[in-house]
Short mmCIF file of C-alpha atoms and ligand atoms in Angstrom, two decimals:
data_model
loop_
_atom_site.label_atom_id
_atom_site.label_comp_id
_atom_site.label_asym_id
_atom_site.label_seq_id
_atom_site.Cartn_x
_atom_site.Cartn_y
_atom_site.Cartn_z
CA MET A 1272 -0.06 14.92 6.88
CA LYS A 1273 3.46 14.14 7.98
CA LEU A 1274 5.20 10.76 7.68
CA LEU A 1275 8.46 9.45 9.08
CA VAL A 1276 10.38 6.91 6.97
CA ILE A 1277 12.92 4.87 8.94
CA ASN A 1278 15.57 2.65 7.37
CA GLY A 1279 17.70 0.23 9.36
CA PRO A 1280 21.24 -1.11 9.15
CA ASN A 1281 23.11 -1.43 5.85
CA LEU A 1282 20.33 0.06 3.73
CA ASN A 1283 22.71 2.98 3.12
CA MET A 1284 24.80 0.40 1.19
CA LEU A 1285 22.08 -0.31 -1.37
CA GLY A 1286 23.28 -0.57 -4.94
CA ILE A 1287 26.82 -1.39 -3.89
CA ARG A 1288 26.46 -5.18 -3.57
CA GLU A 1289 23.80 -7.90 -3.83
CA PRO A 1290 21.82 -6.38 -6.76
CA ALA A 1291 20.05 -9.72 -7.28
CA LEU A 1292 18.43 -9.33 -3.85
CA TYR A 1293 18.05 -5.59 -3.44
CA GLY A 1294 18.27 -4.17 -6.98
CA LYS A 1295 20.73 -1.76 -8.57
CA ALA A 1296 19.30 1.48 -7.19
CA ASP A 1297 21.29 3.16 -4.43
CA TYR A 1298 20.15 4.75 -1.17
CA LYS A 1299 19.90 8.20 -2.78
CA ALA A 1300 17.44 6.74 -5.30
CA LEU A 1301 15.39 5.29 -2.45
CA GLU A 1302 15.29 8.71 -0.75
CA ALA A 1303 14.34 10.39 -4.05
CA LEU A 1304 11.48 7.93 -4.64
CA VAL A 1305 10.13 8.54 -1.11
CA ARG A 1306 10.37 12.32 -1.48
CA GLU A 1307 8.76 12.33 -4.95
CA THR A 1308 5.90 10.06 -3.82
CA CYS A 1309 5.22 12.24 -0.77
CA HIS A 1310 5.51 15.49 -2.73
CA ALA A 1311 2.96 14.24 -5.29
CA GLN A 1312 0.54 13.43 -2.46
CA GLY A 1313 1.11 16.70 -0.57
CA ILE A 1314 2.67 14.80 2.34
CA ASP A 1315 5.54 16.18 4.45
CA VAL A 1316 8.21 13.56 5.02
CA ASP A 1317 11.39 13.05 7.00
CA ILE A 1318 13.70 10.14 6.25
CA VAL A 1319 16.18 8.66 8.72
CA GLN A 1320 18.64 5.81 8.32
CA SER A 1321 20.62 4.29 11.17
CA ASN A 1322 22.81 1.28 11.72
CA HIS A 1323 22.03 1.40 15.46
CA GLU A 1324 19.05 -0.23 17.16
CA GLY A 1325 18.82 2.39 19.93
CA ALA A 1326 18.83 5.24 17.41
CA ILE A 1327 15.91 3.58 15.60
CA VAL A 1328 14.03 3.25 18.92
CA ASP A 1329 14.77 6.96 19.59
CA ALA A 1330 13.47 7.91 16.12
CA ILE A 1331 10.23 5.96 16.68
CA GLN A 1332 9.71 7.54 20.12
CA SER A 1333 10.36 11.03 18.72
CA ALA A 1334 7.60 10.49 16.14
CA LEU A 1335 4.88 10.68 18.82
CA GLY A 1336 2.98 13.95 18.42
CA ARG A 1337 5.09 14.99 15.43
CA TYR A 1338 4.08 12.53 12.69
CA ASP A 1339 0.86 10.88 11.56
CA GLY A 1340 2.44 7.59 10.55
CA ILE A 1341 5.63 5.61 10.11
CA VAL A 1342 7.07 3.61 7.21
CA ILE A 1343 9.82 1.36 8.50
CA ASN A 1344 12.31 -1.06 7.00
CA PRO A 1345 14.10 -2.29 10.12
CA ALA A 1346 16.46 -4.36 7.91
CA ALA A 1347 18.24 -7.08 9.94
CA TYR A 1348 16.67 -5.80 13.19
CA THR A 1349 13.37 -7.07 11.78
CA HIS A 1350 14.36 -10.54 12.85
CA THR A 1351 15.79 -9.74 16.29
CA SER A 1352 14.44 -6.53 17.77
CA ILE A 1353 11.75 -6.68 20.42
CA ALA A 1354 12.89 -3.14 21.33
CA ILE A 1355 11.74 -1.82 17.94
CA LEU A 1356 8.46 -3.76 18.28
CA ASP A 1357 7.90 -2.27 21.75
CA ALA A 1358 8.70 1.28 20.53
CA LEU A 1359 6.15 0.94 17.70
CA LYS A 1360 3.57 -0.33 20.19
CA ALA A 1361 4.45 2.47 22.64
CA VAL A 1362 3.83 5.30 20.16
CA GLY A 1363 0.76 3.62 18.67
CA LEU A 1364 1.09 5.43 15.33
CA PRO A 1365 -0.03 3.57 12.20
CA ALA A 1366 3.08 1.91 10.80
CA VAL A 1367 3.78 -0.02 7.61
CA GLU A 1368 6.73 -2.39 7.39
CA VAL A 1369 8.58 -2.54 4.07
CA HIS A 1370 11.11 -5.08 2.85
CA ILE A 1371 12.76 -4.73 -0.53
CA SER A 1372 13.24 -8.49 -0.82
CA ASP A 1373 10.61 -11.14 -0.10
CA ILE A 1374 11.70 -12.25 3.37
CA SER A 1375 9.06 -15.02 3.34
CA ARG A 1376 11.05 -16.76 0.60
CA ARG A 1377 14.53 -16.34 2.07
CA GLU A 1378 16.46 -18.07 4.86
CA PRO A 1379 14.35 -19.37 7.80
CA PHE A 1380 15.93 -16.81 10.15
CA ARG A 1381 14.50 -13.98 8.01
CA GLN A 1382 10.95 -15.28 8.12
CA LEU A 1383 10.12 -13.94 11.57
CA SER A 1384 9.38 -10.22 11.81
CA TYR A 1385 8.90 -8.78 15.30
CA PRO A 1386 7.93 -5.25 14.08
CA ALA A 1387 5.20 -6.79 11.88
CA LEU A 1388 3.28 -7.47 15.12
CA ALA A 1389 2.83 -3.69 15.56
CA CYS A 1390 2.32 -2.77 11.89
CA VAL A 1391 -0.96 -2.34 10.02
CA LYS A 1392 0.61 -3.81 6.89
CA SER A 1393 3.79 -5.53 5.66
CA ILE A 1394 4.95 -5.07 2.08
CA MET A 1395 7.76 -7.29 0.82
CA GLY A 1396 9.38 -8.36 -2.41
CA GLN A 1397 8.32 -5.28 -4.35
CA GLY A 1398 11.75 -3.67 -4.54
CA LEU A 1399 11.88 0.07 -3.85
CA ASP A 1400 8.30 0.36 -5.10
CA GLY A 1401 7.28 -1.13 -1.74
CA TYR A 1402 8.06 2.27 -0.17
CA ARG A 1403 5.72 4.01 -2.65
CA GLN A 1404 2.99 1.44 -1.90
CA ALA A 1405 3.48 1.89 1.85
CA ILE A 1406 3.17 5.69 1.61
CA LEU A 1407 -0.01 5.47 -0.48
CA PHE A 1408 -1.53 2.88 1.88
CA LEU A 1409 -0.73 4.95 5.00
CA SER A 1410 -1.94 8.16 3.39
CA SER A 1411 -5.32 6.66 2.57
CA LEU A 1412 -5.61 4.96 5.98
CA ILE A 1413 -4.82 8.20 7.85
CA GLN A 1414 -7.20 10.25 5.68
CA ASN A 1415 -10.02 7.75 6.20
CA THR A 1416 -9.38 7.60 9.95
CA SER A 1417 -9.39 11.39 10.37
CA SER A 1418 -12.54 11.86 8.24
CA SER A 1419 -14.49 9.29 10.28
CA THR A 1420 -13.66 10.80 13.73
O1 LIG B 815 14.58 -6.94 2.11
C1 LIG B 815 14.80 -6.05 2.93
O2 LIG B 815 14.46 -4.87 2.76
C2 LIG B 815 15.61 -6.36 4.19
O3 LIG B 815 15.04 -5.60 5.26
C3 LIG B 815 17.03 -5.90 3.90
C4 LIG B 815 18.02 -6.23 5.01
C5 LIG B 815 17.91 -7.69 5.44
O4 LIG B 815 18.73 -7.92 6.57
C6 LIG B 815 16.47 -8.09 5.76
O5 LIG B 815 16.44 -9.48 6.09
C7 LIG B 815 15.56 -7.83 4.58
C8 LIG B 815 19.46 -5.91 4.51
C9 LIG B 815 19.66 -4.42 4.25
C10 LIG B 815 20.66 -4.12 3.17
O6 LIG B 815 21.78 -4.97 3.19
C11 LIG B 815 22.69 -4.90 2.18
C12 LIG B 815 23.60 -5.95 2.08
C13 LIG B 815 24.54 -5.96 1.10
C14 LIG B 815 24.61 -4.90 0.20
C15 LIG B 815 23.72 -3.85 0.29
C16 LIG B 815 22.77 -3.85 1.28
#
């Protein structure tokens, strides 16, 4: 099984500011948690981070035929990007949306998620552990789907 983990704008700045919202761990720690979780499950993983909407759309498109599923934290593009929603719909891979903070309890403008409309699950407010939960959820979903076909 191969998963693609995509992180959107400013997530590379984790740990530098706003620890009350996003915790003290930095982006390297996030990458390490993803790699360790996947390694323990025998999953191959690639991780990409971009501050650019088009690059995120390109990454989603490039996943078709190369990955079994996508974990995505679109960051601020969550609340604006129909292009990311359309790309997720276009590839049709199982995708889980992760948010470190609980966007349902933040400002009104953060409460709408376009990508959620193309995701099998949204995990929010669990800190970095949300990525671990997303990987485990996708792994079991993909295994169950492939064993029943
Ligand atoms: O809670 C999340 O994971 C978010 O996707 C994080 C985004 C935010 O725009 C979403 O509404 C929710 C922000 C990414 C990181 O932004 C930073 C800001 C200051 C310092 C460090 C990171």
